[in-house]
């Protein structure tokens, strides 16, 4: 199982903000492919978006262990 | 002290609490960000965060500011959830021996909070909601603190 979180505009685009994927894809690229297969627009939107796995930023692909929390982080705007 | 606030907070009370008992900090600088009404074009802001990740990111910014500007202490309170026009969004307070460090650290922290802290901001208005992404100016403001 992998828990996926979408923030900002990504949640509106997808129509969900949090979902579990079962079984867990074994890498970030595999997860992106699963998402793109069911929602091409979302898949496209996830390209080039910053990603955190278990609260740590990762770049490119990364292995996912069962129970991983994957957050897709579009451009940030606070203050 | 760094925290995310679900509700409106009293910036004056926070400032006084932060000031309490300080005898060696000759300077405190503060910045208060307030939600603009835009003459009715905005009915409010909605701030989304990834709480554990967001707090860790702000802690890291605060630690960098502490070291870089020799601060004695720092306070960051950032609202999340719905924010009405006129309400505070963010309070940053810095304490240092002298004013220059306190001012610059406050500026540094706000520039980083604006475009590098994990918040997502939606503006609600008569024309419908829209996500606000950092402007080129916001990105340039943060970049000016980066090492060359």
PDB file of C-alpha atoms in Angstrom:
ATOM      1  CA  UNK A   1       0.000   0.000   0.000  1.00  0.00           C
ATOM      2  CA  UNK A   2       1.203   3.503  -0.841  1.00  0.00           C
ATOM      3  CA  UNK A   3      -0.510   6.642   0.362  1.00  0.00           C
ATOM      4  CA  UNK A   4      -0.568   9.437  -2.202  1.00  0.00           C
ATOM      5  CA  UNK A   5      -1.251  13.077  -1.350  1.00  0.00           C
ATOM      6  CA  UNK A   6      -1.958  15.819  -3.879  1.00  0.00           C
ATOM      7  CA  UNK A   7      -1.561  19.459  -2.899  1.00  0.00           C
ATOM      8  CA  UNK A   8      -2.730  22.757  -4.384  1.00  0.00           C
ATOM      9  CA  UNK A   9      -4.093  22.719  -7.925  1.00  0.00           C
ATOM     10  CA  UNK A  10      -3.297  19.008  -8.313  1.00  0.00           C
ATOM     11  CA  UNK A  11      -6.096  18.027  -5.907  1.00  0.00           C
ATOM     12  CA  UNK A  12      -8.637  20.076  -7.841  1.00  0.00           C
ATOM     13  CA  UNK A  13      -7.459  18.612 -11.134  1.00  0.00           C
ATOM     14  CA  UNK A  14      -7.645  15.020  -9.864  1.00  0.00           C
ATOM     15  CA  UNK A  15     -10.853  15.342  -7.862  1.00  0.00           C
ATOM     16  CA  UNK A  16      -9.108  13.721  -4.887  1.00  0.00           C
ATOM     17  CA  UNK A  17      -6.464  14.810  -2.431  1.00  0.00           C
ATOM     18  CA  UNK A  18      -5.538  11.580  -0.748  1.00  0.00           C
ATOM     19  CA  UNK A  19      -5.692   7.982  -1.943  1.00  0.00           C
ATOM     20  CA  UNK A  20      -4.107   4.660  -1.239  1.00  0.00           C
ATOM     21  CA  UNK A  21      -2.719   2.515  -4.026  1.00  0.00           C
ATOM     22  CA  UNK A  22      -2.837  -1.216  -3.418  1.00  0.00           C
ATOM     23  CA  UNK A  23      -0.565  -2.998  -4.155  1.00  0.00           C
ATOM     24  CA  UNK A  24       2.065  -0.284  -3.792  1.00  0.00           C
ATOM     25  CA  UNK A  25       3.981   0.405  -7.007  1.00  0.00           C
ATOM     26  CA  UNK A  26       7.636  -0.358  -6.295  1.00  0.00           C
ATOM     27  CA  UNK A  27       8.991   2.948  -7.579  1.00  0.00           C
ATOM     28  CA  UNK A  28       7.954   6.533  -8.052  1.00  0.00           C
ATOM     29  CA  UNK A  29       8.025   6.142 -11.837  1.00  0.00           C
ATOM     30  CA  UNK A  30       5.776   3.070 -11.556  1.00  0.00           C
ATOM     31  CA  UNK A  31       3.358   5.047  -9.386  1.00  0.00           C
ATOM     32  CA  UNK A  32       3.329   7.919 -11.896  1.00  0.00           C
ATOM     33  CA  UNK A  33       2.602   5.393 -14.670  1.00  0.00           C
ATOM     34  CA  UNK A  34      -0.324   3.877 -12.730  1.00  0.00           C
ATOM     35  CA  UNK A  35      -1.776   7.341 -12.153  1.00  0.00           C
ATOM     36  CA  UNK A  36      -1.224   8.433 -15.784  1.00  0.00           C
ATOM     37  CA  UNK A  37      -2.916   5.261 -17.064  1.00  0.00           C
ATOM     38  CA  UNK A  38      -6.144   6.130 -15.283  1.00  0.00           C
ATOM     39  CA  UNK A  39      -5.989   9.934 -15.587  1.00  0.00           C
ATOM     40  CA  UNK A  40      -3.825  11.220 -18.432  1.00  0.00           C
ATOM     41  CA  UNK A  41      -4.303  14.900 -17.510  1.00  0.00           C
ATOM     42  CA  UNK A  42      -3.210  14.247 -13.940  1.00  0.00           C
ATOM     43  CA  UNK A  43      -0.312  12.121 -15.156  1.00  0.00           C
ATOM     44  CA  UNK A  44       0.832  15.023 -17.317  1.00  0.00           C
ATOM     45  CA  UNK A  45       0.439  17.458 -14.422  1.00  0.00           C
ATOM     46  CA  UNK A  46       2.669  15.306 -12.194  1.00  0.00           C
ATOM     47  CA  UNK A  47       5.604  15.555 -14.601  1.00  0.00           C
ATOM     48  CA  UNK A  48       8.133  18.086 -13.254  1.00  0.00           C
ATOM     49  CA  UNK A  49       6.283  18.514  -9.957  1.00  0.00           C
ATOM     50  CA  UNK A  50       8.376  18.270  -6.785  1.00  0.00           C
ATOM     51  CA  UNK A  51       7.841  15.040  -4.833  1.00  0.00           C
ATOM     52  CA  UNK A  52       8.359  14.089  -1.199  1.00  0.00           C
ATOM     53  CA  UNK A  53       8.549  10.450  -0.142  1.00  0.00           C
ATOM     54  CA  UNK A  54       8.086   9.949   3.584  1.00  0.00           C
ATOM     55  CA  UNK A  55       8.544  13.702   4.134  1.00  0.00           C
ATOM     56  CA  UNK A  56      11.850  13.922   2.236  1.00  0.00           C
ATOM     57  CA  UNK A  57      12.215  15.572  -1.178  1.00  0.00           C
ATOM     58  CA  UNK A  58      13.359  13.160  -3.874  1.00  0.00           C
ATOM     59  CA  UNK A  59      14.460  13.944  -7.418  1.00  0.00           C
ATOM     60  CA  UNK A  60      13.808  11.729 -10.423  1.00  0.00           C
ATOM     61  CA  UNK A  61      12.864   8.148  -9.703  1.00  0.00           C
ATOM     62  CA  UNK A  62      13.050   6.492  -6.284  1.00  0.00           C
ATOM     63  CA  UNK A  63      12.122   3.095  -4.889  1.00  0.00           C
ATOM     64  CA  UNK A  64       8.910   2.924  -2.870  1.00  0.00           C
ATOM     65  CA  UNK A  65       8.609   0.613   0.092  1.00  0.00           C
ATOM     66  CA  UNK A  66       5.204  -0.646   1.226  1.00  0.00           C
ATOM     67  CA  UNK A  67       3.558   1.967   3.420  1.00  0.00           C
ATOM     68  CA  UNK A  68       5.312   4.850   1.683  1.00  0.00           C
ATOM     69  CA  UNK A  69       3.687   8.273   1.772  1.00  0.00           C
ATOM     70  CA  UNK A  70       4.151  10.092  -1.513  1.00  0.00           C
ATOM     71  CA  UNK A  71       3.263  13.788  -1.761  1.00  0.00           C
ATOM     72  CA  UNK A  72       3.158  15.734  -5.019  1.00  0.00           C
ATOM     73  CA  UNK A  73       4.035  19.369  -4.347  1.00  0.00           C
ATOM     74  CA  UNK A  74       3.224  21.979  -7.008  1.00  0.00           C
ATOM     75  CA  UNK A  75       4.818  25.466  -6.776  1.00  0.00           C
ATOM     76  CA  UNK A  76       4.549  26.708  -3.203  1.00  0.00           C
ATOM     77  CA  UNK A  77       3.086  30.017  -2.134  1.00  0.00           C
ATOM     78  CA  UNK A  78       2.907  31.143   1.468  1.00  0.00           C
ATOM     79  CA  UNK A  79       2.984  34.398   3.362  1.00  0.00           C
TER      80      UNK A  79
ATOM     81  CA  UNK B   1       8.469  29.291  18.377  1.00  0.00           C
ATOM     82  CA  UNK B   2       7.107  28.008  15.113  1.00  0.00           C
ATOM     83  CA  UNK B   3       3.514  26.980  14.623  1.00  0.00           C
ATOM     84  CA  UNK B   4       0.673  26.672  12.162  1.00  0.00           C
ATOM     85  CA  UNK B   5      -2.515  28.380  13.328  1.00  0.00           C
ATOM     86  CA  UNK B   6      -5.973  27.179  12.304  1.00  0.00           C
ATOM     87  CA  UNK B   7      -7.630  30.271  13.771  1.00  0.00           C
ATOM     88  CA  UNK B   8      -6.992  34.010  13.812  1.00  0.00           C
ATOM     89  CA  UNK B   9      -4.336  34.975  16.365  1.00  0.00           C
ATOM     90  CA  UNK B  10      -3.520  38.125  18.315  1.00  0.00           C
ATOM     91  CA  UNK B  11      -0.286  39.409  16.808  1.00  0.00           C
ATOM     92  CA  UNK B  12       0.179  41.985  19.581  1.00  0.00           C
ATOM     93  CA  UNK B  13      -0.097  39.334  22.282  1.00  0.00           C
ATOM     94  CA  UNK B  14       2.341  37.082  20.395  1.00  0.00           C
ATOM     95  CA  UNK B  15       4.808  39.952  20.075  1.00  0.00           C
ATOM     96  CA  UNK B  16       4.594  40.725  23.796  1.00  0.00           C
ATOM     97  CA  UNK B  17       4.989  37.070  24.747  1.00  0.00           C
ATOM     98  CA  UNK B  18       8.080  36.819  22.531  1.00  0.00           C
ATOM     99  CA  UNK B  19       9.500  39.998  24.057  1.00  0.00           C
ATOM    100  CA  UNK B  20       8.900  38.837  27.637  1.00  0.00           C
ATOM    101  CA  UNK B  21      12.051  38.411  29.711  1.00  0.00           C
ATOM    102  CA  UNK B  22      14.513  39.502  27.024  1.00  0.00           C
ATOM    103  CA  UNK B  23      17.392  41.481  28.467  1.00  0.00           C
ATOM    104  CA  UNK B  24      20.171  40.831  25.958  1.00  0.00           C
ATOM    105  CA  UNK B  25      18.339  41.235  22.657  1.00  0.00           C
ATOM    106  CA  UNK B  26      18.685  44.896  21.755  1.00  0.00           C
ATOM    107  CA  UNK B  27      16.493  44.531  18.678  1.00  0.00           C
ATOM    108  CA  UNK B  28      13.297  42.826  17.698  1.00  0.00           C
ATOM    109  CA  UNK B  29      11.916  43.131  14.149  1.00  0.00           C
ATOM    110  CA  UNK B  30       8.545  41.881  13.069  1.00  0.00           C
ATOM    111  CA  UNK B  31       6.540  41.426   9.906  1.00  0.00           C
ATOM    112  CA  UNK B  32       2.784  40.867   9.815  1.00  0.00           C
ATOM    113  CA  UNK B  33       1.202  39.722   6.559  1.00  0.00           C
ATOM    114  CA  UNK B  34      -2.496  40.535   6.170  1.00  0.00           C
ATOM    115  CA  UNK B  35      -5.037  39.200   3.661  1.00  0.00           C
ATOM    116  CA  UNK B  36      -6.036  41.968   1.239  1.00  0.00           C
ATOM    117  CA  UNK B  37      -9.650  42.608   0.289  1.00  0.00           C
ATOM    118  CA  UNK B  38      -8.757  43.804  -3.235  1.00  0.00           C
ATOM    119  CA  UNK B  39     -11.802  46.091  -3.209  1.00  0.00           C
ATOM    120  CA  UNK B  40     -14.218  43.170  -3.025  1.00  0.00           C
ATOM    121  CA  UNK B  41     -12.523  41.083  -5.740  1.00  0.00           C
ATOM    122  CA  UNK B  42     -11.408  38.673  -2.998  1.00  0.00           C
ATOM    123  CA  UNK B  43     -13.641  37.140  -0.366  1.00  0.00           C
ATOM    124  CA  UNK B  44     -10.824  35.269   1.325  1.00  0.00           C
ATOM    125  CA  UNK B  45      -7.807  33.034   1.089  1.00  0.00           C
ATOM    126  CA  UNK B  46      -7.495  29.342   1.721  1.00  0.00           C
ATOM    127  CA  UNK B  47      -4.094  28.137   2.829  1.00  0.00           C
ATOM    128  CA  UNK B  48      -3.261  24.479   2.487  1.00  0.00           C
ATOM    129  CA  UNK B  49      -0.227  22.888   4.139  1.00  0.00           C
ATOM    130  CA  UNK B  50       1.355  19.452   4.621  1.00  0.00           C
ATOM    131  CA  UNK B  51       1.705  19.987   8.383  1.00  0.00           C
ATOM    132  CA  UNK B  52       4.670  17.805   9.395  1.00  0.00           C
ATOM    133  CA  UNK B  53       6.557  18.619   6.199  1.00  0.00           C
ATOM    134  CA  UNK B  54       5.647  22.304   6.320  1.00  0.00           C
ATOM    135  CA  UNK B  55       6.762  22.689   9.938  1.00  0.00           C
ATOM    136  CA  UNK B  56      10.044  20.904   9.217  1.00  0.00           C
ATOM    137  CA  UNK B  57      10.677  23.209   6.252  1.00  0.00           C
ATOM    138  CA  UNK B  58      10.018  26.334   8.322  1.00  0.00           C
ATOM    139  CA  UNK B  59      12.205  24.962  11.148  1.00  0.00           C
ATOM    140  CA  UNK B  60      15.029  24.569   8.624  1.00  0.00           C
ATOM    141  CA  UNK B  61      14.553  28.148   7.348  1.00  0.00           C
ATOM    142  CA  UNK B  62      14.522  29.436  10.922  1.00  0.00           C
ATOM    143  CA  UNK B  63      17.690  27.503  11.767  1.00  0.00           C
ATOM    144  CA  UNK B  64      19.414  28.983   8.721  1.00  0.00           C
ATOM    145  CA  UNK B  65      18.291  32.478   9.724  1.00  0.00           C
ATOM    146  CA  UNK B  66      19.457  31.932  13.329  1.00  0.00           C
ATOM    147  CA  UNK B  67      22.949  30.981  12.153  1.00  0.00           C
ATOM    148  CA  UNK B  68      23.269  33.446   9.294  1.00  0.00           C
ATOM    149  CA  UNK B  69      22.068  36.521  11.191  1.00  0.00           C
ATOM    150  CA  UNK B  70      23.234  35.543  14.694  1.00  0.00           C
ATOM    151  CA  UNK B  71      19.693  35.695  16.021  1.00  0.00           C
ATOM    152  CA  UNK B  72      18.837  35.134  19.642  1.00  0.00           C
ATOM    153  CA  UNK B  73      15.391  33.799  18.783  1.00  0.00           C
ATOM    154  CA  UNK B  74      12.771  33.620  16.084  1.00  0.00           C
ATOM    155  CA  UNK B  75       8.989  33.285  15.980  1.00  0.00           C
ATOM    156  CA  UNK B  76       6.965  32.235  12.931  1.00  0.00           C
ATOM    157  CA  UNK B  77       3.188  31.816  13.101  1.00  0.00           C
ATOM    158  CA  UNK B  78       1.496  30.954   9.811  1.00  0.00           C
ATOM    159  CA  UNK B  79      -2.220  30.574   9.299  1.00  0.00           C
ATOM    160  CA  UNK B  80      -3.733  27.622   7.479  1.00  0.00           C
ATOM    161  CA  UNK B  81      -7.346  27.111   6.420  1.00  0.00           C
ATOM    162  CA  UNK B  82      -9.746  29.921   5.550  1.00  0.00           C
ATOM    163  CA  UNK B  83      -8.556  33.501   6.059  1.00  0.00           C
ATOM    164  CA  UNK B  84     -10.900  36.469   5.684  1.00  0.00           C
ATOM    165  CA  UNK B  85      -9.746  39.819   4.241  1.00  0.00           C
ATOM    166  CA  UNK B  86      -8.173  41.870   7.005  1.00  0.00           C
ATOM    167  CA  UNK B  87      -7.055  38.837   8.995  1.00  0.00           C
ATOM    168  CA  UNK B  88      -3.402  38.062   9.567  1.00  0.00           C
ATOM    169  CA  UNK B  89      -1.733  35.390   7.435  1.00  0.00           C
ATOM    170  CA  UNK B  90       1.745  35.291   8.883  1.00  0.00           C
ATOM    171  CA  UNK B  91       3.752  36.785  11.721  1.00  0.00           C
ATOM    172  CA  UNK B  92       7.539  36.686  11.762  1.00  0.00           C
ATOM    173  CA  UNK B  93       9.483  38.089  14.713  1.00  0.00           C
ATOM    174  CA  UNK B  94      13.244  38.059  15.121  1.00  0.00           C
ATOM    175  CA  UNK B  95      15.393  38.967  18.096  1.00  0.00           C
ATOM    176  CA  UNK B  96      19.052  39.883  17.839  1.00  0.00           C
ATOM    177  CA  UNK B  97      21.649  41.983  19.595  1.00  0.00           C
ATOM    178  CA  UNK B  98      21.379  44.740  16.977  1.00  0.00           C
ATOM    179  CA  UNK B  99      18.768  45.986  14.519  1.00  0.00           C
ATOM    180  CA  UNK B 100      20.450  45.184  11.174  1.00  0.00           C
ATOM    181  CA  UNK B 101      20.505  41.443  11.862  1.00  0.00           C
ATOM    182  CA  UNK B 102      16.927  41.492  13.146  1.00  0.00           C
ATOM    183  CA  UNK B 103      15.636  43.378  10.070  1.00  0.00           C
ATOM    184  CA  UNK B 104      17.550  41.260   7.568  1.00  0.00           C
ATOM    185  CA  UNK B 105      16.532  37.967   9.163  1.00  0.00           C
ATOM    186  CA  UNK B 106      12.891  39.027   9.071  1.00  0.00           C
ATOM    187  CA  UNK B 107      13.241  39.886   5.371  1.00  0.00           C
ATOM    188  CA  UNK B 108      15.067  36.603   4.675  1.00  0.00           C
ATOM    189  CA  UNK B 109      12.380  34.561   6.408  1.00  0.00           C
ATOM    190  CA  UNK B 110       9.511  36.269   4.604  1.00  0.00           C
ATOM    191  CA  UNK B 111      11.201  35.861   1.214  1.00  0.00           C
ATOM    192  CA  UNK B 112      11.599  32.147   1.938  1.00  0.00           C
ATOM    193  CA  UNK B 113       8.085  31.676   3.320  1.00  0.00           C
ATOM    194  CA  UNK B 114       6.631  33.331   0.229  1.00  0.00           C
ATOM    195  CA  UNK B 115       7.907  30.849  -2.351  1.00  0.00           C
ATOM    196  CA  UNK B 116       9.822  28.042  -0.618  1.00  0.00           C
ATOM    197  CA  UNK B 117       7.654  26.996   2.309  1.00  0.00           C
ATOM    198  CA  UNK B 118       5.168  24.200   1.560  1.00  0.00           C
ATOM    199  CA  UNK B 119       1.938  26.188   1.462  1.00  0.00           C
ATOM    200  CA  UNK B 120      -0.613  26.349  -1.317  1.00  0.00           C
ATOM    201  CA  UNK B 121      -2.806  29.396  -1.522  1.00  0.00           C
ATOM    202  CA  UNK B 122      -6.219  29.637  -3.108  1.00  0.00           C
ATOM    203  CA  UNK B 123      -7.982  32.938  -3.546  1.00  0.00           C
ATOM    204  CA  UNK B 124     -11.762  32.948  -3.401  1.00  0.00           C
ATOM    205  CA  UNK B 125     -13.797  35.663  -5.085  1.00  0.00           C
ATOM    206  CA  UNK B 126     -16.874  36.458  -7.165  1.00  0.00           C
ATOM    207  CA  UNK B 127     -15.038  35.144 -10.242  1.00  0.00           C
ATOM    208  CA  UNK B 128     -14.504  31.765  -8.540  1.00  0.00           C
ATOM    209  CA  UNK B 129     -11.470  30.278  -6.835  1.00  0.00           C
ATOM    210  CA  UNK B 130      -7.970  30.398  -8.279  1.00  0.00           C
ATOM    211  CA  UNK B 131      -4.666  28.994  -7.109  1.00  0.00           C
ATOM    212  CA  UNK B 132      -1.962  31.576  -6.551  1.00  0.00           C
ATOM    213  CA  UNK B 133       1.532  30.546  -7.553  1.00  0.00           C
ATOM    214  CA  UNK B 134       4.668  32.494  -6.740  1.00  0.00           C
ATOM    215  CA  UNK B 135       5.326  35.467  -9.014  1.00  0.00           C
ATOM    216  CA  UNK B 136       8.686  36.018 -10.734  1.00  0.00           C
ATOM    217  CA  UNK B 137       9.246  38.753  -8.151  1.00  0.00           C
ATOM    218  CA  UNK B 138       8.633  36.291  -5.284  1.00  0.00           C
ATOM    219  CA  UNK B 139      11.132  33.835  -6.786  1.00  0.00           C
ATOM    220  CA  UNK B 140      13.726  36.569  -7.350  1.00  0.00           C
ATOM    221  CA  UNK B 141      13.244  37.843  -3.788  1.00  0.00           C
ATOM    222  CA  UNK B 142      14.091  34.422  -2.357  1.00  0.00           C
ATOM    223  CA  UNK B 143      16.947  33.838  -4.820  1.00  0.00           C
ATOM    224  CA  UNK B 144      18.783  37.001  -3.760  1.00  0.00           C
ATOM    225  CA  UNK B 145      19.740  35.248  -0.482  1.00  0.00           C
ATOM    226  CA  UNK B 146      21.198  32.200  -2.264  1.00  0.00           C
ATOM    227  CA  UNK B 147      24.948  31.681  -2.323  1.00  0.00           C
ATOM    228  CA  UNK B 148      26.437  32.882  -5.648  1.00  0.00           C
TER     229      UNK B 148
END
